[in-house]
Coordinates of C-alpha atoms and ligand atoms in Angstrom, one line a residue:
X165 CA 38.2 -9.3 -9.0
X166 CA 36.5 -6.9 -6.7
X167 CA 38.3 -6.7 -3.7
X168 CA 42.3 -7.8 -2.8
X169 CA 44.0 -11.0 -2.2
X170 CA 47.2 -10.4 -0.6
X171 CA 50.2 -12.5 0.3
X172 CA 51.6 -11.4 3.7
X173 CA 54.9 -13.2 4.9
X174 CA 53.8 -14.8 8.5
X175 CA 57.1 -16.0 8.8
X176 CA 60.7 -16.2 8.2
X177 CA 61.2 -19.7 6.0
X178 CA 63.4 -22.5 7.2
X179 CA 64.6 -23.7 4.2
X180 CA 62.1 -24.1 1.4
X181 CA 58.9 -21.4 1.2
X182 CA 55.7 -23.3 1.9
X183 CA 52.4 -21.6 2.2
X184 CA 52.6 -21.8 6.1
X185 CA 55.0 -19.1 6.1
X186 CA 52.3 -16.7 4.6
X187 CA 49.2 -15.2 5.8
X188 CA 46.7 -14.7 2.8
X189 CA 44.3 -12.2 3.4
X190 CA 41.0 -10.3 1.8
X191 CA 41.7 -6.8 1.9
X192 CA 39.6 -3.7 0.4
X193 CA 41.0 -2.9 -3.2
X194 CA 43.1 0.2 -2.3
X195 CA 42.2 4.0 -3.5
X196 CA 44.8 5.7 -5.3
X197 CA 45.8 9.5 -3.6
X198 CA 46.8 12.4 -5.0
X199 CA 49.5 11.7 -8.1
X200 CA 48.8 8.0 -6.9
X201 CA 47.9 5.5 -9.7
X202 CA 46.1 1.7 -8.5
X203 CA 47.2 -1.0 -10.6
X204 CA 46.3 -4.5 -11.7
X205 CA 48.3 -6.8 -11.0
X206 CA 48.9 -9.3 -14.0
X207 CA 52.3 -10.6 -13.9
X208 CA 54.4 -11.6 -11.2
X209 CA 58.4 -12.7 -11.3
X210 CA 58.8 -15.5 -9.0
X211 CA 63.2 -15.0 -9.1
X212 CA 65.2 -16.9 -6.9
X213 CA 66.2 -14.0 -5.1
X214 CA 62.8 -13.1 -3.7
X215 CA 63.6 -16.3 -1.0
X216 CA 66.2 -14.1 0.3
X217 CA 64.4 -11.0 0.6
X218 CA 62.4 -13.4 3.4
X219 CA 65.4 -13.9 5.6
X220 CA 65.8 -11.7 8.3
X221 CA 69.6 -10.7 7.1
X222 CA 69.9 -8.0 5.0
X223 CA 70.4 -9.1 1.2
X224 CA 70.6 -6.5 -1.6
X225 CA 67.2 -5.7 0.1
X226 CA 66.2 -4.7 3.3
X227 CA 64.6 -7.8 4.8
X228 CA 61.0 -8.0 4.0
X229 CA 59.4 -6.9 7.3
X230 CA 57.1 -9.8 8.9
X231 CA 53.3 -9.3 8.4
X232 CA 53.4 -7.0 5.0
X233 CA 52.2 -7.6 1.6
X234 CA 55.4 -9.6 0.1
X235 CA 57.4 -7.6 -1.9
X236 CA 57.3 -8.4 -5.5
X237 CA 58.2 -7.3 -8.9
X238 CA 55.0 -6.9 -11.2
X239 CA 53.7 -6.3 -14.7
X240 CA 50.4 -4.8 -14.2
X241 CA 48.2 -1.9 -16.1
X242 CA 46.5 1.2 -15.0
X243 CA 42.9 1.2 -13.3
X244 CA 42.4 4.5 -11.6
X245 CA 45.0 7.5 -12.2
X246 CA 45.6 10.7 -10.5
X247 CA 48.4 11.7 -12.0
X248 CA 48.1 13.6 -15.7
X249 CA 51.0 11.8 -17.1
X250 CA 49.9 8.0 -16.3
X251 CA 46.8 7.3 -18.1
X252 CA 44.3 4.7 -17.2
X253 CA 45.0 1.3 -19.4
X254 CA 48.9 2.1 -19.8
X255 CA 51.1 -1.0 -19.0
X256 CA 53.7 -0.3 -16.0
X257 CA 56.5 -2.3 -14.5
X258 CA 56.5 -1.6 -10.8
X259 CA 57.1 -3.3 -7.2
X260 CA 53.5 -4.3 -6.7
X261 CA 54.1 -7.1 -4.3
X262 CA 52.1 -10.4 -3.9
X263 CA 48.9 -9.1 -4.2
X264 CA 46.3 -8.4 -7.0
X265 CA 46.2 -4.5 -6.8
X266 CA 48.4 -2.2 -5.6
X267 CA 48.7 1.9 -5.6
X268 CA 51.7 3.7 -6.2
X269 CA 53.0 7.1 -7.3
X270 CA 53.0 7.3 -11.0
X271 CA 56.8 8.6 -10.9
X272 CA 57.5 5.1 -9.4
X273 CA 55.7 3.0 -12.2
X274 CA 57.8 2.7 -15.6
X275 CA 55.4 3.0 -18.8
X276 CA 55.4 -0.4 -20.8
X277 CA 55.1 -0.8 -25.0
X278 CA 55.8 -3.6 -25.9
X279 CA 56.4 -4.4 -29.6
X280 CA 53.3 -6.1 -31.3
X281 CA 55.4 -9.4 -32.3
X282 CA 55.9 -10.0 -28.9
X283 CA 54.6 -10.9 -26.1
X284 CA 53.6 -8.5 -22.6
X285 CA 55.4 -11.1 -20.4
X286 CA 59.0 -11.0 -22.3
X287 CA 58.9 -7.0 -20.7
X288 CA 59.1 -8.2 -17.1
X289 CA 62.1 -10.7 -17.8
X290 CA 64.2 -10.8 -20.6
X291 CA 63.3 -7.4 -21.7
X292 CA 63.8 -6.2 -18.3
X293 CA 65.5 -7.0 -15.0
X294 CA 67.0 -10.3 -17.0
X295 CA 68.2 -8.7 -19.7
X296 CA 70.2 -6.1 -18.5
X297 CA 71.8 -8.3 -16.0
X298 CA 72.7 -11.1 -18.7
X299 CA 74.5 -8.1 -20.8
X300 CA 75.9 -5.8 -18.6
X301 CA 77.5 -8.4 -16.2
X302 CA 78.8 -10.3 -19.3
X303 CA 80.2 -7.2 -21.1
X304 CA 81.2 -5.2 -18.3
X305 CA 82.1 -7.6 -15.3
X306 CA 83.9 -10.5 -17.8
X307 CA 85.1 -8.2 -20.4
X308 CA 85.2 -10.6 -22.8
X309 CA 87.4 -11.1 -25.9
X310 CA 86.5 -13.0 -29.0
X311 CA 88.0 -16.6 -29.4
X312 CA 87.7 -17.0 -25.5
X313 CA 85.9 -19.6 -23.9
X314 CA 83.3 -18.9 -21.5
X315 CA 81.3 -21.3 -19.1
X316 CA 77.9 -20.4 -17.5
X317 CA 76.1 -22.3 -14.5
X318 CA 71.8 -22.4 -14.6
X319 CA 72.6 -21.9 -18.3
X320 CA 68.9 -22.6 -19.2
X321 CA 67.6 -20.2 -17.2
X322 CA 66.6 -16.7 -18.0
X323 CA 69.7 -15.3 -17.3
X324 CA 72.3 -18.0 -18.3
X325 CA 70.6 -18.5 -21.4
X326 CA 70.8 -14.5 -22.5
X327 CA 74.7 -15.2 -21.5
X328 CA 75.2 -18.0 -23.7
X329 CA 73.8 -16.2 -26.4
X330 CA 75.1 -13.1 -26.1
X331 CA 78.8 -14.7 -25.8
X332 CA 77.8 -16.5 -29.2
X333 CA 77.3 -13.3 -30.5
X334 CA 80.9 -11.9 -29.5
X335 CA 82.8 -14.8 -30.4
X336 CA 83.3 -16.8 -27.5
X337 CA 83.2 -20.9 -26.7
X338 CA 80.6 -21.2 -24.8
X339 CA 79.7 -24.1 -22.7
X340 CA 76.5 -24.1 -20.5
X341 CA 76.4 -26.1 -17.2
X342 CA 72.2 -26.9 -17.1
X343 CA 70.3 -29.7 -14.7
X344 CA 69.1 -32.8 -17.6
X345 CA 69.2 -33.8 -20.8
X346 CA 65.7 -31.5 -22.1
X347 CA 68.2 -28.3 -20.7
X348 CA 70.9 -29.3 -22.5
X349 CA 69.6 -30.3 -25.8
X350 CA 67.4 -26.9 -25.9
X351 CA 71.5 -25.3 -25.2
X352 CA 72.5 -27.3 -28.1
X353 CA 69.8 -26.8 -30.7
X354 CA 68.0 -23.4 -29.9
X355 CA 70.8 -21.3 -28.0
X356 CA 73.4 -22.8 -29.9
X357 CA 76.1 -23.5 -27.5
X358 CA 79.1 -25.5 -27.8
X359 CA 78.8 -28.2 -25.2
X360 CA 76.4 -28.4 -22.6
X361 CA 77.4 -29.9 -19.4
X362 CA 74.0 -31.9 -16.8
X363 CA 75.6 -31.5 -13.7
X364 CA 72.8 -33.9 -12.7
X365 CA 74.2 -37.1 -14.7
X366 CA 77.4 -36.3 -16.4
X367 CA 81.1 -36.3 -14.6
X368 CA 81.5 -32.6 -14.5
X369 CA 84.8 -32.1 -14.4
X370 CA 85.5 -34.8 -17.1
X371 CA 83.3 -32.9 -19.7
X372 CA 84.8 -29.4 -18.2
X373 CA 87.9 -30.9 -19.5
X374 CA 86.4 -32.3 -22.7
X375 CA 84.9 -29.1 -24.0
X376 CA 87.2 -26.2 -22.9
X377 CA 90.4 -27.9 -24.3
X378 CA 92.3 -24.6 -23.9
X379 CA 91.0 -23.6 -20.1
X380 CA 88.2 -21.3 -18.6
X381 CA 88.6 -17.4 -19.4
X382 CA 85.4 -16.2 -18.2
X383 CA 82.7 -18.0 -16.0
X384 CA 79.0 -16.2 -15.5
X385 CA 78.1 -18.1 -12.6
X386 CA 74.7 -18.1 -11.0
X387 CA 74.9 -21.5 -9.1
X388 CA 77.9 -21.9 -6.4
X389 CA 78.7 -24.9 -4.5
X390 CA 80.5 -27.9 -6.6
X391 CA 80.4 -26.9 -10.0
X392 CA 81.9 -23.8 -8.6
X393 CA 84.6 -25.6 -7.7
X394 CA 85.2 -27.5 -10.5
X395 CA 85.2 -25.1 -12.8
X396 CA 87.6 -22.7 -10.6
X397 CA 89.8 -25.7 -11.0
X398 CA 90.1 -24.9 -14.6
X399 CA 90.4 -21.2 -15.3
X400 CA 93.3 -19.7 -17.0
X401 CA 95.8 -16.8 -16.0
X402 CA 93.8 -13.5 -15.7
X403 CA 90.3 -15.1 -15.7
X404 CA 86.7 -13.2 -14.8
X405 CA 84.2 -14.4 -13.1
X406 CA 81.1 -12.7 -13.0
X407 CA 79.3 -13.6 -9.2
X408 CA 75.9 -13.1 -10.5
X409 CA 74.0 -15.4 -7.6
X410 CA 74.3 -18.6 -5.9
X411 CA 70.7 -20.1 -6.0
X412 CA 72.2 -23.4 -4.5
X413 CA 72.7 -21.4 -1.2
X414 CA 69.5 -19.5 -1.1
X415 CA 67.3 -21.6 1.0
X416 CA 70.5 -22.1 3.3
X417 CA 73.9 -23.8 3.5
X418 CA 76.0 -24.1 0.4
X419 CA 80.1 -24.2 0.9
X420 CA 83.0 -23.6 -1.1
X421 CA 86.7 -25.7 -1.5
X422 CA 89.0 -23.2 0.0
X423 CA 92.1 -25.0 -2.8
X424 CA 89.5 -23.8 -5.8
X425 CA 88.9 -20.1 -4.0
X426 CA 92.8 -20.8 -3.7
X427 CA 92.4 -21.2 -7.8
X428 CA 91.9 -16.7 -7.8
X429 CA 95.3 -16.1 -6.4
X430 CA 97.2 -19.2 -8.5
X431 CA 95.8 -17.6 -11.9
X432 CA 95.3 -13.8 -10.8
X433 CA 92.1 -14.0 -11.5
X434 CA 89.4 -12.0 -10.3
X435 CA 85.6 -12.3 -9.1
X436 CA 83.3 -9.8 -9.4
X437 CA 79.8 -9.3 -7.8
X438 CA 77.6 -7.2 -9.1
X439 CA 73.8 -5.7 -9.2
X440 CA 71.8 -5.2 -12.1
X441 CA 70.7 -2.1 -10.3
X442 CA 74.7 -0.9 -11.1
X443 CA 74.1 -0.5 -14.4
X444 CA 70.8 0.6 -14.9
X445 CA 71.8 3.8 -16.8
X446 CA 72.3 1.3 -19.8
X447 CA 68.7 -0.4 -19.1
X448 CA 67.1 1.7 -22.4
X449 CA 69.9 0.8 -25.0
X450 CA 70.4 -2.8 -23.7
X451 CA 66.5 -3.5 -23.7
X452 CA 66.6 -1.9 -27.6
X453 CA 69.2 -4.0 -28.6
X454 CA 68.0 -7.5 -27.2
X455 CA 64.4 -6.4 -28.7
X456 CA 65.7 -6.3 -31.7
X457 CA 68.0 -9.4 -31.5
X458 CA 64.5 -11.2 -30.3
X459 CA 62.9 -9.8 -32.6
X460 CA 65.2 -11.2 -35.7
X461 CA 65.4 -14.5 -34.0
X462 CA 68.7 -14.6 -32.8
X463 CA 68.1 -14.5 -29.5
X464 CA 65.5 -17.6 -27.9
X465 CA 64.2 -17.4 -24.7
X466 CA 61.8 -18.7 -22.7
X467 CA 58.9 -18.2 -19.9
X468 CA 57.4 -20.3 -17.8
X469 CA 53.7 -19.1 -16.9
X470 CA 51.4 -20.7 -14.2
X471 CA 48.2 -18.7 -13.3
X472 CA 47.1 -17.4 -9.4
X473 CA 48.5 -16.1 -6.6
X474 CA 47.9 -19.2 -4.7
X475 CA 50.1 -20.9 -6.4
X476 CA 53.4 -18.8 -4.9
X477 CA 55.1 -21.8 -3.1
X478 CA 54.7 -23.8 -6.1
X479 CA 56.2 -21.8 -8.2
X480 CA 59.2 -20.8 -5.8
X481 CA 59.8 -24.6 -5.8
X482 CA 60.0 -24.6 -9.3
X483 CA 63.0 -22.9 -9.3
X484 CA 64.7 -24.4 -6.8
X485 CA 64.1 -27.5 -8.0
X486 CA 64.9 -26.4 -12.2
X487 CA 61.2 -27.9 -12.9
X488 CA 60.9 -23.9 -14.7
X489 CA 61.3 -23.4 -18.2
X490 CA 63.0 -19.7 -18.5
X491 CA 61.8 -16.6 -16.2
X492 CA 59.1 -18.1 -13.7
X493 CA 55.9 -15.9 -14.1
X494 CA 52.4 -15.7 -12.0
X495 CA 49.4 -14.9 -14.1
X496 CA 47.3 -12.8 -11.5
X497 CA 45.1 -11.5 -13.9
X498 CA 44.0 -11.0 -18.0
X499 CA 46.5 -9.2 -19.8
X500 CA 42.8 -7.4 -21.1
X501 CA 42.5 -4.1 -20.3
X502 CA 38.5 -2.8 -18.8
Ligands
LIG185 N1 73.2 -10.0 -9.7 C1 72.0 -9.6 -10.2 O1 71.6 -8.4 -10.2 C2 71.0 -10.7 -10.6 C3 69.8 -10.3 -11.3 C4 69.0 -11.4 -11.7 C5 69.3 -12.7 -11.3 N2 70.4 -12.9 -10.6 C6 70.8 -14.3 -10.3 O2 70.9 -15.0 -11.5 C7 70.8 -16.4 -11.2 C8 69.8 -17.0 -12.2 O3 68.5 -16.4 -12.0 P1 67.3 -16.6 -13.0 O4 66.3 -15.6 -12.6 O5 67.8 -16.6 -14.4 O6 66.8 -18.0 -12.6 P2 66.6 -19.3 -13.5 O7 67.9 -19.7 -14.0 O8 65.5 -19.0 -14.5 O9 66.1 -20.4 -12.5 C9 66.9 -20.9 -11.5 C10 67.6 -22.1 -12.0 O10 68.7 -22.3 -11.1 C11 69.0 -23.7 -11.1 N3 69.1 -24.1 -9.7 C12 68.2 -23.9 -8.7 N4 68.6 -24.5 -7.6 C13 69.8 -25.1 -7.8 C14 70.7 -25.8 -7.0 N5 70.5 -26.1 -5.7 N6 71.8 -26.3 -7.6 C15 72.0 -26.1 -8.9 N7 71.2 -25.4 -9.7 C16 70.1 -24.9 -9.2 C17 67.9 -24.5 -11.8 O11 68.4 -24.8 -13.1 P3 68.9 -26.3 -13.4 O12 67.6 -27.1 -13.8 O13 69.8 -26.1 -14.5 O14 69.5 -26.8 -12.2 C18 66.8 -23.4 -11.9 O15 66.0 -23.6 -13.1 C19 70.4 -16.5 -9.8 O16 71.5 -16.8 -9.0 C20 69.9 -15.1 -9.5 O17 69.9 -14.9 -8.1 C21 71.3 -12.0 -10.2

């Protein structure tokens, strides 16, 4: 890997990301400048979210700007360093975009160790951005009590699956909402929920009603659209619903029943959006904690890891399709260090 490979957005997509919407280029591998560090690429998250960062209306991000290395959120290690504090063959977490090297200032790049019994990968998902969302939007947004019941949407995922877990682990009936019967069962048998709902085969709001007997207190949703509604239909008085995302919206469209909005003011409930950038004064204790639950096997996750660059609008179809196991990873490069 002399030389870069970057991934450019041509294009604003219509709908799904296909490679026409990108311009892949050869570019000179850049030269890190004073208290600069360049930086191998090795892992790229491919989240849901990064579709909307390609519209031209602002999300949580400024839109990304047409004809510049896509943003992206990388796992790579140190190659060059001009900075006395970031030395050469240290792991970083940064925003290295869709590319295979990248330079940054070392006060921008955050120093990864990860624990020997697991793997680099888990630091860029579950022991990261994931993680913290999963916790902090559960604890904090849904204020959960034990005995409650609790429902999650993209429960497999590598969010909804940290939030079934964790809600296991403080007491609650949990019931994951997940897309076939592989989704499920891995709910049922490795994470340990409840009930698990397909959305894809089963009559939602007849198993809603089946496994939370006693209502919806709390509902982590990361889906939107019909399930949504369904599940609105149900909550009790004084519900909290965490507005994590709304992936079925994300390559356009999406709609809500105005009677199951209607469902907040009946029950005086309350939904909440939120940022995992909001809490990320936790991000150190959180991370410690699920380490350690990982770590003593109480916590399972997953990640799903295809290799190259080129394989961008693949993996973004993944997702939107639920063909991805956990956190969606690129494999730019070896984990080996030079
Ligand atoms: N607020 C924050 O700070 C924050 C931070 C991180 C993530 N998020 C949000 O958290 C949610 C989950 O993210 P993740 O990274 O953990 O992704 P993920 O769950 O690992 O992958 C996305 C999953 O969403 C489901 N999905 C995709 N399109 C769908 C559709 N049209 N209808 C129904 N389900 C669909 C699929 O699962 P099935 O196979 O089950 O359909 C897919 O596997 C997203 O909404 C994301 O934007 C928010």
């Amino acid at each position: 890997m002399s030389g870069n490979i970057e991934w450019r957005l041509r294009a604003r997509p219509q709908g799904e990301v296909t490679r026409e919407d990108f311009d892949v280029r050869s570019a000179a591998r850049p030269m890190p400048g004073p208290g600069q560090a360049l930086v191998r690429n090795i892992y790229l998250f491919v989240p849901p979210s990064m579709r909307l960062w390609m519209d031209e209306k602002e999300s949580y991000l400024p839109p990304q700007p047409l004809g510049e290395v896509m943003t992206g959120i990388t796992l790579g290690v140190v190659e060059a360093s001009n900075h006395p504090a970031l030395a050469v063959g240290t792991y970083v977490n940064g925003m290295g975009g869709c590319q295979q090297w990248y330079v940054a200032p070392a006060e921008r790049l955050q120093s990864v160790t990860a624990h020997p019994g697991l793997p680099l990968a888990a630091y860029r998902t579950v022991l990261d951005v994931q993680g913290l969302t999963a916790y902090c939007g559960l604890t904090e947004i849904c204020r959960p009590q034990a005995g409650e019941t609790l429902v999650v949407t993209a429960a497999a995922g590598s969010v909804g699956s940290l939030v079934c877990q964790i809600g296991k682990k403080l007491g609650l009936r949990v019931v994951g909402v997940a897309g076939g019967p592989d989704k499920c069962g891995w709910l049922l048998d490795q994470c340990g929920v409840d009930a698990a709902i397909d959305y894809k085969a089963d009559d939602v709001g007849r198993r809603l009603d089946e496994a939370c007997p006693d209502g919806v207190d709390i509902l982590f949703e990361n889906v939107g659209g019909p399930v949504l509604d369904q599940v609105l239909d149900r909550i009790n008085r004084r519900a909290r619903i965490a507005l994590c995302g709304l992936v079925s919206s994300y390559n356009g469209g999406g709609t809500q029943r105005s009677s199951a909005l209607m469902q907040l003011v009946n029950k005086s409930a309350r939904m909440e959006g939120f940022l995992l950038t909001d809490h990320y004064s936790r991000y150190a204790e959180v991370v410690q904690m699920l380490e350690q639950w990982i770590l003593d096997g109480s916590i399972r996750y997953q990640i799903d890891i295809l290799d190259g660059l080129e394989r961008l609008p693949e993996a973004m179809g993944r997702v939107f399709h639920g063909r991805n196991r956990g956190a969606q990873l690129l494999r730019l490069s070896p984990e080996e260090k030079a």
